């Protein structure tokens, strides 16, 4: 199940079943491998905005368009470092 929430107006929420060929756990595992830090549920649920309204908590998903196809890009800020997972 995928749950996406837009943090700006109009604050839309999308919930849908996933048919992705990877799990959310595999994304968490990739971040843990890169950072060397076990991610807790508290960290994963820590979505927040910094003083510039940039999301800096948990795992953030964005999409890059490559040849007309949207590719997911996952970002996380762990111990003041930025880590990126591309699937």
mmCIF file of N, CA and C in Angstrom:
data_model
loop_
_atom_site.group_PDB
_atom_site.id
_atom_site.type_symbol
_atom_site.label_atom_id
_atom_site.label_comp_id
_atom_site.label_asym_id
_atom_site.label_seq_id
_atom_site.Cartn_x
_atom_site.Cartn_y
_atom_site.Cartn_z
ATOM 1 N N UNK A 1 0.858 -1.172 0.000
ATOM 2 C CA UNK A 1 0.000 0.000 0.000
ATOM 3 C C UNK A 1 0.902 1.232 0.000
ATOM 4 N N UNK A 2 0.634 2.162 -0.887
ATOM 5 C CA UNK A 2 1.394 3.403 -0.991
ATOM 6 C C UNK A 2 0.520 4.549 -0.510
ATOM 7 N N UNK A 3 1.094 5.424 0.306
ATOM 8 C CA UNK A 3 0.393 6.583 0.847
ATOM 9 C C UNK A 3 1.248 7.795 0.537
ATOM 10 N N UNK A 4 0.750 8.699 -0.299
ATOM 11 C CA UNK A 4 1.470 9.923 -0.648
ATOM 12 C C UNK A 4 0.675 11.117 -0.147
ATOM 13 N N UNK A 5 1.373 12.042 0.484
ATOM 14 C CA UNK A 5 0.724 13.233 1.016
ATOM 15 C C UNK A 5 1.482 14.452 0.535
ATOM 16 N N UNK A 6 0.791 15.366 -0.114
ATOM 17 C CA UNK A 6 1.396 16.607 -0.596
ATOM 18 C C UNK A 6 1.448 17.579 0.565
ATOM 19 N N UNK A 7 2.639 18.119 0.861
ATOM 20 C CA UNK A 7 2.800 18.967 2.047
ATOM 21 C C UNK A 7 2.399 20.416 1.822
ATOM 22 N N UNK A 8 2.025 20.768 0.612
ATOM 23 C CA UNK A 8 1.567 22.123 0.327
ATOM 24 C C UNK A 8 0.141 22.089 -0.173
ATOM 25 N N UNK A 9 -0.442 23.255 -0.289
ATOM 26 C CA UNK A 9 -1.811 23.308 -0.798
ATOM 27 C C UNK A 9 -1.850 22.690 -2.179
ATOM 28 N N UNK A 10 -2.791 21.870 -2.501
ATOM 29 C CA UNK A 10 -4.075 21.622 -1.838
ATOM 30 C C UNK A 10 -4.063 20.474 -0.844
ATOM 31 N N UNK A 11 -2.901 20.024 -0.367
ATOM 32 C CA UNK A 11 -2.790 18.983 0.659
ATOM 33 C C UNK A 11 -3.479 17.681 0.264
ATOM 34 N N UNK A 12 -3.360 17.310 -0.988
ATOM 35 C CA UNK A 12 -3.967 16.073 -1.465
ATOM 36 C C UNK A 12 -3.298 14.850 -0.848
ATOM 37 N N UNK A 13 -4.078 13.785 -0.678
ATOM 38 C CA UNK A 13 -3.572 12.512 -0.182
ATOM 39 C C UNK A 13 -3.954 11.445 -1.198
ATOM 40 N N UNK A 14 -2.978 10.639 -1.599
ATOM 41 C CA UNK A 14 -3.223 9.531 -2.519
ATOM 42 C C UNK A 14 -2.876 8.233 -1.809
ATOM 43 N N UNK A 15 -3.760 7.258 -1.868
ATOM 44 C CA UNK A 15 -3.525 5.942 -1.294
ATOM 45 C C UNK A 15 -3.836 4.916 -2.378
ATOM 46 N N UNK A 16 -2.883 4.006 -2.639
ATOM 47 C CA UNK A 16 -3.118 3.006 -3.672
ATOM 48 C C UNK A 16 -2.258 1.776 -3.418
ATOM 49 N N UNK A 17 -2.677 0.646 -3.993
ATOM 50 C CA UNK A 17 -1.896 -0.584 -3.906
ATOM 51 C C UNK A 17 -0.706 -0.476 -4.837
ATOM 52 N N UNK A 18 0.410 -1.013 -4.404
ATOM 53 C CA UNK A 18 1.642 -0.936 -5.178
ATOM 54 C C UNK A 18 1.827 -2.181 -6.030
ATOM 55 N N UNK A 19 2.286 -1.977 -7.258
ATOM 56 C CA UNK A 19 2.704 -3.096 -8.087
ATOM 57 C C UNK A 19 4.194 -2.946 -8.438
ATOM 58 N N UNK A 20 4.913 -2.233 -7.581
ATOM 59 C CA UNK A 20 6.343 -2.030 -7.792
ATOM 60 C C UNK A 20 7.087 -3.353 -7.594
ATOM 61 N N UNK A 21 8.234 -3.483 -8.241
ATOM 62 C CA UNK A 21 8.994 -4.730 -8.136
ATOM 63 C C UNK A 21 9.986 -4.702 -6.972
ATOM 64 N N UNK A 22 9.788 -3.801 -6.023
ATOM 65 C CA UNK A 22 10.606 -3.728 -4.825
ATOM 66 C C UNK A 22 9.711 -3.282 -3.671
ATOM 67 N N UNK A 23 10.168 -3.575 -2.464
ATOM 68 C CA UNK A 23 9.369 -3.226 -1.283
ATOM 69 C C UNK A 23 9.913 -1.966 -0.629
ATOM 70 N N UNK A 24 9.087 -1.358 0.213
ATOM 71 C CA UNK A 24 9.543 -0.211 0.981
ATOM 72 C C UNK A 24 10.678 -0.635 1.903
ATOM 73 N N UNK A 25 10.593 -1.871 2.417
ATOM 74 C CA UNK A 25 11.657 -2.365 3.289
ATOM 75 C C UNK A 25 12.995 -2.384 2.558
ATOM 76 N N UNK A 26 13.000 -2.691 1.271
ATOM 77 C CA UNK A 26 14.268 -2.702 0.525
ATOM 78 C C UNK A 26 14.859 -1.298 0.427
ATOM 79 N N UNK A 27 14.007 -0.279 0.388
ATOM 80 C CA UNK A 27 14.485 1.108 0.367
ATOM 81 C C UNK A 27 15.108 1.446 1.720
ATOM 82 N N UNK A 28 14.434 1.061 2.792
ATOM 83 C CA UNK A 28 14.972 1.269 4.139
ATOM 84 C C UNK A 28 16.313 0.560 4.271
ATOM 85 N N UNK A 29 16.379 -0.695 3.813
ATOM 86 C CA UNK A 29 17.623 -1.462 3.885
ATOM 87 C C UNK A 29 18.752 -0.755 3.144
ATOM 88 N N UNK A 30 18.460 -0.181 1.976
ATOM 89 C CA UNK A 30 19.477 0.536 1.202
ATOM 90 C C UNK A 30 19.993 1.764 1.967
ATOM 91 N N UNK A 31 19.088 2.505 2.600
ATOM 92 C CA UNK A 31 19.513 3.658 3.404
ATOM 93 C C UNK A 31 20.359 3.213 4.598
ATOM 94 N N UNK A 32 19.963 2.135 5.246
ATOM 95 C CA UNK A 32 20.734 1.637 6.378
ATOM 96 C C UNK A 32 22.121 1.182 5.942
ATOM 97 N N UNK A 33 22.216 0.539 4.787
ATOM 98 C CA UNK A 33 23.506 0.091 4.270
ATOM 99 C C UNK A 33 24.407 1.279 3.942
ATOM 100 N N UNK A 34 23.843 2.302 3.290
ATOM 101 C CA UNK A 34 24.622 3.488 2.939
ATOM 102 C C UNK A 34 25.111 4.244 4.179
ATOM 103 N N UNK A 35 24.215 4.415 5.148
ATOM 104 C CA UNK A 35 24.523 5.267 6.311
ATOM 105 C C UNK A 35 25.202 4.522 7.450
ATOM 106 N N UNK A 36 25.027 3.194 7.491
ATOM 107 C CA UNK A 36 25.553 2.417 8.606
ATOM 108 C C UNK A 36 24.743 2.586 9.874
ATOM 109 N N UNK A 37 23.519 3.103 9.743
ATOM 110 C CA UNK A 37 22.655 3.380 10.891
ATOM 111 C C UNK A 37 21.325 2.650 10.703
ATOM 112 N N UNK A 38 20.865 1.960 11.756
ATOM 113 C CA UNK A 38 19.551 1.316 11.722
ATOM 114 C C UNK A 38 18.477 2.391 11.876
ATOM 115 N N UNK A 39 17.533 2.426 10.951
ATOM 116 C CA UNK A 39 16.468 3.426 10.983
ATOM 117 C C UNK A 39 15.310 2.927 11.821
ATOM 118 N N UNK A 40 14.928 3.710 12.809
ATOM 119 C CA UNK A 40 13.837 3.347 13.707
ATOM 120 C C UNK A 40 12.499 3.790 13.116
ATOM 121 N N UNK A 41 11.431 3.230 13.654
ATOM 122 C CA UNK A 41 10.091 3.674 13.252
ATOM 123 C C UNK A 41 9.909 5.157 13.556
ATOM 124 N N UNK A 42 10.459 5.612 14.683
ATOM 125 C CA UNK A 42 10.360 7.024 15.043
ATOM 126 C C UNK A 42 10.992 7.891 13.949
ATOM 127 N N UNK A 43 12.171 7.493 13.457
ATOM 128 C CA UNK A 43 12.826 8.241 12.388
ATOM 129 C C UNK A 43 11.975 8.207 11.124
ATOM 130 N N UNK A 44 11.481 7.023 10.757
ATOM 131 C CA UNK A 44 10.715 6.875 9.516
ATOM 132 C C UNK A 44 9.419 7.685 9.534
ATOM 133 N N UNK A 45 8.888 7.936 10.714
ATOM 134 C CA UNK A 45 7.647 8.701 10.848
ATOM 135 C C UNK A 45 7.895 10.166 11.183
ATOM 136 N N UNK A 46 9.139 10.633 11.065
ATOM 137 C CA UNK A 46 9.499 11.970 11.527
ATOM 138 C C UNK A 46 9.409 13.039 10.442
ATOM 139 N N UNK A 47 8.466 12.939 9.572
ATOM 140 C CA UNK A 47 8.317 13.940 8.515
ATOM 141 C C UNK A 47 8.111 15.317 9.123
ATOM 142 N N UNK A 48 8.962 16.264 8.710
ATOM 143 C CA UNK A 48 8.837 17.633 9.205
ATOM 144 C C UNK A 48 9.458 18.581 8.183
ATOM 145 N N UNK A 49 9.166 19.854 8.334
ATOM 146 C CA UNK A 49 9.700 20.881 7.452
ATOM 147 C C UNK A 49 10.728 21.707 8.200
ATOM 148 N N UNK A 50 11.805 22.104 7.488
ATOM 149 C CA UNK A 50 12.776 22.996 8.111
ATOM 150 C C UNK A 50 12.311 24.442 7.943
ATOM 151 N N UNK A 51 13.151 25.398 8.304
ATOM 152 C CA UNK A 51 12.761 26.812 8.266
ATOM 153 C C UNK A 51 12.509 27.336 6.856
ATOM 154 N N UNK A 52 12.952 26.593 5.830
ATOM 155 C CA UNK A 52 12.717 27.008 4.439
ATOM 156 C C UNK A 52 11.571 26.216 3.793
ATOM 157 N N UNK A 53 10.794 25.490 4.628
ATOM 158 C CA UNK A 53 9.685 24.646 4.177
ATOM 159 C C UNK A 53 10.136 23.466 3.331
ATOM 160 N N UNK A 54 11.359 23.016 3.550
ATOM 161 C CA UNK A 54 11.867 21.825 2.885
ATOM 162 C C UNK A 54 11.667 20.644 3.815
ATOM 163 N N UNK A 55 11.119 19.540 3.283
ATOM 164 C CA UNK A 55 10.911 18.364 4.114
ATOM 165 C C UNK A 55 12.261 17.758 4.461
ATOM 166 N N UNK A 56 12.482 17.472 5.741
ATOM 167 C CA UNK A 56 13.780 16.971 6.183
ATOM 168 C C UNK A 56 13.679 15.741 7.088
ATOM 169 N N UNK A 57 12.548 15.144 7.222
ATOM 170 C CA UNK A 57 12.413 13.979 8.086
ATOM 171 C C UNK A 57 11.944 12.766 7.326
ATOM 172 N N UNK A 58 12.287 11.591 7.841
ATOM 173 C CA UNK A 58 11.855 10.345 7.226
ATOM 174 C C UNK A 58 12.482 10.133 5.862
ATOM 175 N N UNK A 59 11.738 9.466 4.988
ATOM 176 C CA UNK A 59 12.180 9.213 3.619
ATOM 177 C C UNK A 59 11.296 10.008 2.684
ATOM 178 N N UNK A 60 11.926 10.747 1.807
ATOM 179 C CA UNK A 60 11.223 11.645 0.895
ATOM 180 C C UNK A 60 11.292 11.057 -0.507
ATOM 181 N N UNK A 61 10.166 11.054 -1.212
ATOM 182 C CA UNK A 61 10.153 10.563 -2.589
ATOM 183 C C UNK A 61 9.934 11.738 -3.535
ATOM 184 N N UNK A 62 10.684 11.734 -4.592
ATOM 185 C CA UNK A 62 10.475 12.683 -5.686
ATOM 186 C C UNK A 62 10.581 11.887 -6.973
ATOM 187 N N UNK A 63 10.277 12.520 -8.073
ATOM 188 C CA UNK A 63 10.297 11.814 -9.351
ATOM 189 C C UNK A 63 11.101 12.601 -10.364
ATOM 190 N N UNK A 64 11.995 11.915 -11.053
ATOM 191 C CA UNK A 64 12.737 12.487 -12.165
ATOM 192 C C UNK A 64 12.159 11.938 -13.452
ATOM 193 N N UNK A 65 11.961 12.815 -14.425
ATOM 194 C CA UNK A 65 11.467 12.355 -15.715
ATOM 195 C C UNK A 65 12.660 12.072 -16.619
ATOM 196 N N UNK A 66 12.750 10.830 -17.083
ATOM 197 C CA UNK A 66 13.814 10.411 -17.986
ATOM 198 C C UNK A 66 13.161 9.793 -19.210
ATOM 199 N N UNK A 67 13.342 10.435 -20.357
ATOM 200 C CA UNK A 67 12.751 9.972 -21.616
ATOM 201 C C UNK A 67 11.238 9.757 -21.488
ATOM 202 N N UNK A 68 10.571 10.665 -20.797
ATOM 203 C CA UNK A 68 9.116 10.609 -20.661
ATOM 204 C C UNK A 68 8.617 9.633 -19.617
ATOM 205 N N UNK A 69 9.520 9.008 -18.883
ATOM 206 C CA UNK A 69 9.135 8.042 -17.854
ATOM 207 C C UNK A 69 9.539 8.605 -16.491
ATOM 208 N N UNK A 70 8.604 8.587 -15.538
ATOM 209 C CA UNK A 70 8.899 9.069 -14.188
ATOM 210 C C UNK A 70 9.633 7.994 -13.398
ATOM 211 N N UNK A 71 10.803 8.339 -12.897
ATOM 212 C CA UNK A 71 11.622 7.429 -12.101
ATOM 213 C C UNK A 71 11.630 7.907 -10.653
ATOM 214 N N UNK A 72 11.285 7.024 -9.681
ATOM 215 C CA UNK A 72 11.288 7.442 -8.278
ATOM 216 C C UNK A 72 12.705 7.631 -7.758
ATOM 217 N N UNK A 73 12.862 8.636 -6.929
ATOM 218 C CA UNK A 73 14.138 8.950 -6.290
ATOM 219 C C UNK A 73 13.834 9.177 -4.814
ATOM 220 N N UNK A 74 14.438 8.383 -3.944
ATOM 221 C CA UNK A 74 14.198 8.459 -2.508
ATOM 222 C C UNK A 74 15.375 9.162 -1.852
ATOM 223 N N UNK A 75 15.077 10.108 -0.968
ATOM 224 C CA UNK A 75 16.104 10.883 -0.273
ATOM 225 C C UNK A 75 15.833 10.819 1.220
ATOM 226 N N UNK A 76 16.912 10.761 2.002
ATOM 227 C CA UNK A 76 16.769 10.816 3.451
ATOM 228 C C UNK A 76 17.951 11.570 4.033
ATOM 229 N N UNK A 77 17.686 12.358 5.069
ATOM 230 C CA UNK A 77 18.709 13.121 5.771
ATOM 231 C C UNK A 77 18.980 12.405 7.092
ATOM 232 N N UNK A 78 20.127 11.742 7.168
ATOM 233 C CA UNK A 78 20.472 10.917 8.325
ATOM 234 C C UNK A 78 21.753 11.477 8.934
ATOM 235 N N UNK A 79 21.690 11.871 10.190
ATOM 236 C CA UNK A 79 22.845 12.458 10.888
ATOM 237 C C UNK A 79 23.501 13.563 10.069
ATOM 238 N N UNK A 80 22.679 14.482 9.580
ATOM 239 C CA UNK A 80 23.130 15.665 8.834
ATOM 240 C C UNK A 80 23.812 15.356 7.507
ATOM 241 N N UNK A 81 23.572 14.163 6.967
ATOM 242 C CA UNK A 81 24.074 13.804 5.639
ATOM 243 C C UNK A 81 22.894 13.420 4.757
ATOM 244 N N UNK A 82 23.002 13.698 3.489
ATOM 245 C CA UNK A 82 21.949 13.347 2.530
ATOM 246 C C UNK A 82 22.301 12.037 1.843
ATOM 247 N N UNK A 83 21.347 11.123 1.840
ATOM 248 C CA UNK A 83 21.500 9.833 1.167
ATOM 249 C C UNK A 83 20.400 9.706 0.120
ATOM 250 N N UNK A 84 20.734 9.067 -1.007
ATOM 251 C CA UNK A 84 19.796 8.931 -2.118
ATOM 252 C C UNK A 84 19.736 7.459 -2.540
ATOM 253 N N UNK A 85 18.513 6.980 -2.758
ATOM 254 C CA UNK A 85 18.284 5.635 -3.293
ATOM 255 C C UNK A 85 17.438 5.791 -4.546
ATOM 256 N N UNK A 86 17.895 5.211 -5.619
ATOM 257 C CA UNK A 86 17.154 5.231 -6.886
ATOM 258 C C UNK A 86 16.770 3.796 -7.213
ATOM 259 N N UNK A 87 15.524 3.583 -7.554
ATOM 260 C CA UNK A 87 15.056 2.236 -7.901
ATOM 261 C C UNK A 87 14.610 2.195 -9.336
#
